[in-house]
Amino acid sequence: MKNRLIVLTIISAFFLGSCSSNLSNVKIKTKEDSLSYAVGSFTYNQIAGDSLDLDPMLIGKAFQDGNDGKLLMDDMVARDFIIDYLNRKQLTKYQDHKVKNEAYIEQNKTKEGVTTTESGLQYEVIKMGTGPKPTAENTVKVHYTGMFIDGTQFESSVTNNEPVTFPVMGVIPGWSEGLQLMPVGSKFKFTIPQNLAYGEQGAGGGVIEPYSALIFEVELIEIVKE
């Protein structure tokens, strides 16, 4: 989201830069005019969807200042400010969710049978297999069920009865680490802190909220030979 909003904010300057003039008199006459309006319309809808309270006059001022060589912020300062603002806004919105998920991680590590690795990944052995362990270079086939900390299931190959195949390093860090602990034929339960999952970004178009710890039951079916 960060990079997209930075780009959108920059684009906004182009179509809002003339807001000090009477925009009601601007007419669409050519295809190029329509293109300009379409960019403006699309960009506005994107920014509005992100609930950013932007002042078009100040965006226009920044554009004009840039045109005059009098910008108050250079690119690095502006970029850092935007990222810091968005991070703080995101954290404020999801603070309670973050605290709740972090508390669950702390409590879960005290349960009997739970092993916590140096990175913070937690795992429990449901069934220990006897096959080889995959390496970072391998591709594996697994069955899995993904849950939130309240037990709500958000995804399952078991329900669909379709095992999935992917590179060990092609998934979230908690999975990549955990898979390499599993001999083929094993079934483990992973409890993954948010920093080893999808972090502050979340995933799935809002299905997985930012700062969510995730629980996966994973059965390692085979190491795929390629």
Short mmCIF file of C-alpha atoms in Angstrom, two decimals, residues 24-220:
data_model
loop_
_atom_site.label_atom_id
_atom_site.label_comp_id
_atom_site.label_asym_id
_atom_site.label_seq_id
_atom_site.Cartn_x
_atom_site.Cartn_y
_atom_site.Cartn_z
CA SER A 24 -15.74 24.46 -13.31
CA ASN A 25 -14.81 26.22 -16.54
CA VAL A 26 -12.50 23.42 -17.69
CA LYS A 27 -14.11 21.47 -20.54
CA ILE A 28 -13.37 18.04 -21.97
CA LYS A 29 -12.91 18.48 -25.72
CA THR A 30 -10.48 15.84 -26.99
CA LYS A 31 -9.51 12.24 -26.31
CA GLU A 32 -6.43 13.55 -24.56
CA ASP A 33 -8.67 15.68 -22.33
CA SER A 34 -10.73 12.58 -21.56
CA LEU A 35 -7.55 10.69 -20.70
CA SER A 36 -6.51 13.43 -18.30
CA TYR A 37 -9.92 13.39 -16.64
CA ALA A 38 -9.90 9.58 -16.46
CA VAL A 39 -6.52 9.64 -14.69
CA GLY A 40 -7.88 12.23 -12.27
CA SER A 41 -11.08 10.32 -11.63
CA PHE A 42 -9.29 7.01 -11.12
CA THR A 43 -6.67 8.55 -8.84
CA TYR A 44 -9.25 10.35 -6.73
CA ASN A 45 -11.24 7.14 -6.23
CA GLN A 46 -8.10 5.27 -5.20
CA ILE A 47 -7.08 7.91 -2.68
CA ALA A 48 -10.59 8.24 -1.31
CA GLY A 49 -10.69 4.48 -0.84
CA ASP A 50 -7.59 4.70 1.34
CA SER A 51 -9.29 7.26 3.60
CA LEU A 52 -6.53 9.84 3.23
CA ASP A 53 -7.54 13.33 4.20
CA LEU A 54 -5.65 15.30 1.55
CA ASP A 55 -6.00 19.02 0.92
CA PRO A 56 -6.08 19.59 -2.87
CA MET A 57 -4.90 23.16 -2.41
CA LEU A 58 -1.73 22.01 -0.66
CA ILE A 59 -1.12 19.31 -3.24
CA GLY A 60 -1.47 22.00 -5.87
CA LYS A 61 0.92 24.25 -3.92
CA ALA A 62 3.55 21.50 -3.80
CA PHE A 63 3.23 21.06 -7.55
CA GLN A 64 3.56 24.78 -8.13
CA ASP A 65 6.53 24.99 -5.71
CA GLY A 66 8.20 22.18 -7.60
CA ASN A 67 7.60 23.96 -10.87
CA ASP A 68 9.20 27.10 -9.36
CA GLY A 69 12.13 25.19 -7.85
CA LYS A 70 11.04 26.05 -4.29
CA LEU A 71 9.92 22.74 -2.81
CA LEU A 72 9.91 22.68 1.01
CA MET A 73 10.68 18.93 1.06
CA ASP A 74 13.08 16.98 -1.12
CA ASP A 75 12.07 13.53 -2.41
CA MET A 76 13.62 11.62 0.50
CA VAL A 77 12.08 13.80 3.19
CA ALA A 78 8.65 13.67 1.52
CA ARG A 79 8.82 9.91 1.03
CA ASP A 80 9.90 9.26 4.62
CA PHE A 81 7.13 11.53 5.93
CA ILE A 82 4.47 9.72 3.89
CA ILE A 83 5.66 6.26 4.97
CA ASP A 84 5.90 7.28 8.63
CA TYR A 85 2.42 8.85 8.51
CA LEU A 86 0.88 5.76 6.92
CA ASN A 87 2.61 3.44 9.38
CA ARG A 88 1.31 5.46 12.33
CA LYS A 89 -2.18 5.59 10.85
CA GLN A 90 -2.14 1.84 10.25
CA LEU A 91 -0.86 1.10 13.75
CA THR A 92 -3.49 3.33 15.36
CA LYS A 93 -6.27 1.59 13.44
CA TYR A 94 -5.08 -1.92 14.31
CA GLN A 95 -3.48 -1.29 17.73
CA ASP A 96 -5.97 -3.40 19.69
CA HIS A 97 -5.73 -6.20 17.14
CA LYS A 98 -1.92 -6.10 17.28
CA VAL A 99 -1.85 -6.23 21.08
CA LYS A 100 -4.32 -9.13 21.16
CA ASN A 101 -2.33 -11.16 18.65
CA GLU A 102 0.99 -10.47 20.39
CA ALA A 103 -0.52 -11.55 23.72
CA TYR A 104 -1.68 -14.80 22.13
CA ILE A 105 1.85 -15.50 20.86
CA GLU A 106 3.31 -14.90 24.32
CA GLN A 107 0.74 -17.14 25.98
CA ASN A 108 0.98 -19.91 23.40
CA LYS A 109 4.75 -20.35 23.85
CA THR A 110 4.12 -21.51 27.42
CA LYS A 111 1.91 -24.43 26.36
CA GLU A 112 3.20 -27.96 26.77
CA GLY A 113 4.50 -29.38 23.49
CA VAL A 114 5.17 -25.99 21.89
CA THR A 115 8.72 -25.33 20.68
CA THR A 116 9.79 -21.77 19.87
CA THR A 117 12.65 -21.23 17.43
CA GLU A 118 15.15 -18.39 17.55
CA SER A 119 13.12 -16.41 15.02
CA GLY A 120 9.95 -16.69 17.12
CA LEU A 121 8.21 -19.39 15.08
CA GLN A 122 6.23 -21.77 17.29
CA TYR A 123 5.51 -25.36 16.32
CA GLU A 124 3.91 -28.49 17.70
CA VAL A 125 4.41 -31.99 16.33
CA ILE A 126 1.09 -33.66 15.59
CA LYS A 127 2.71 -36.53 13.71
CA MET A 128 6.42 -37.07 13.07
CA GLY A 129 7.27 -38.51 9.66
CA THR A 130 10.29 -40.60 8.71
CA GLY A 131 11.20 -39.13 5.32
CA PRO A 132 13.82 -36.54 4.41
CA LYS A 133 13.52 -32.88 5.36
CA PRO A 134 13.18 -30.36 2.52
CA THR A 135 15.80 -27.69 1.98
CA ALA A 136 15.39 -24.08 0.89
CA GLU A 137 15.98 -25.15 -2.72
CA ASN A 138 13.20 -27.74 -2.78
CA THR A 139 9.60 -27.65 -3.96
CA VAL A 140 7.09 -29.43 -1.74
CA LYS A 141 3.54 -30.76 -1.83
CA VAL A 142 1.44 -30.17 1.29
CA HIS A 143 -2.01 -30.19 2.76
CA TYR A 144 -2.75 -27.33 5.12
CA THR A 145 -5.42 -25.49 7.05
CA GLY A 146 -4.96 -21.83 8.00
CA MET A 147 -6.66 -20.25 11.02
CA PHE A 148 -6.73 -17.04 12.99
CA ILE A 149 -5.99 -17.06 16.71
CA ASP A 150 -9.71 -17.40 17.53
CA GLY A 151 -9.83 -20.63 15.54
CA THR A 152 -11.65 -19.18 12.54
CA GLN A 153 -10.51 -20.97 9.39
CA PHE A 154 -9.63 -18.75 6.45
CA GLU A 155 -8.16 -21.24 3.99
CA SER A 156 -7.76 -25.00 3.62
CA SER A 157 -6.47 -27.34 0.96
CA VAL A 158 -7.98 -30.16 3.02
CA THR A 159 -11.48 -28.78 2.61
CA ASN A 160 -10.89 -28.46 -1.12
CA ASN A 161 -9.22 -31.89 -1.21
CA GLU A 162 -6.44 -30.41 -3.35
CA PRO A 163 -2.85 -30.51 -2.05
CA VAL A 164 -0.76 -27.50 -3.04
CA THR A 165 2.74 -27.44 -4.48
CA PHE A 166 5.17 -24.53 -4.09
CA PRO A 167 8.85 -23.69 -3.53
CA VAL A 168 9.93 -23.74 0.12
CA MET A 169 11.19 -20.17 -0.21
CA GLY A 170 8.11 -19.02 -2.12
CA VAL A 171 5.91 -18.56 0.95
CA ILE A 172 5.86 -16.45 4.12
CA PRO A 173 8.98 -16.71 6.32
CA GLY A 174 7.22 -18.73 9.03
CA TRP A 175 6.29 -21.38 6.49
CA SER A 176 9.72 -21.43 4.86
CA GLU A 177 11.41 -22.01 8.21
CA GLY A 178 8.83 -24.49 9.48
CA LEU A 179 8.81 -26.69 6.40
CA GLN A 180 12.54 -27.30 6.74
CA LEU A 181 11.93 -28.75 10.22
CA MET A 182 9.52 -31.38 8.91
CA PRO A 183 10.46 -34.84 7.65
CA VAL A 184 8.20 -35.99 4.82
CA GLY A 185 5.11 -37.63 6.27
CA SER A 186 4.95 -35.21 9.20
CA LYS A 187 2.08 -33.06 10.33
CA PHE A 188 2.97 -29.96 12.36
CA LYS A 189 1.02 -27.09 13.83
CA PHE A 190 2.69 -23.72 13.26
CA THR A 191 1.82 -20.62 15.22
CA ILE A 192 3.36 -17.77 13.29
CA PRO A 193 3.91 -14.26 14.71
CA GLN A 194 2.84 -11.42 12.45
CA ASN A 195 6.44 -10.47 11.60
CA LEU A 196 6.94 -13.95 10.11
CA ALA A 197 3.56 -13.84 8.35
CA TYR A 198 2.08 -10.84 6.49
CA GLY A 199 3.11 -8.18 9.01
CA GLU A 200 1.71 -4.68 8.86
CA GLN A 201 0.41 -5.16 5.32
CA GLY A 202 -2.00 -8.03 5.84
CA ALA A 203 -3.09 -10.08 2.83
CA GLY A 204 -5.96 -11.44 0.81
CA GLY A 205 -7.60 -8.11 0.16
CA GLY A 206 -8.37 -7.61 3.84
CA VAL A 207 -9.08 -11.25 4.72
CA ILE A 208 -5.89 -11.34 6.81
CA GLU A 209 -5.72 -8.09 8.75
CA PRO A 210 -2.43 -6.31 9.45
CA TYR A 211 -0.49 -7.56 12.50
CA SER A 212 -2.25 -10.93 12.47
CA ALA A 213 -0.62 -13.97 14.01
CA LEU A 214 -1.58 -17.07 12.01
CA ILE A 215 -2.00 -20.75 12.83
CA PHE A 216 -1.43 -23.46 10.25
CA GLU A 217 -1.76 -27.22 10.45
CA VAL A 218 0.57 -28.50 7.75
CA GLU A 219 1.06 -32.04 6.45
CA LEU A 220 4.18 -32.51 4.32
#
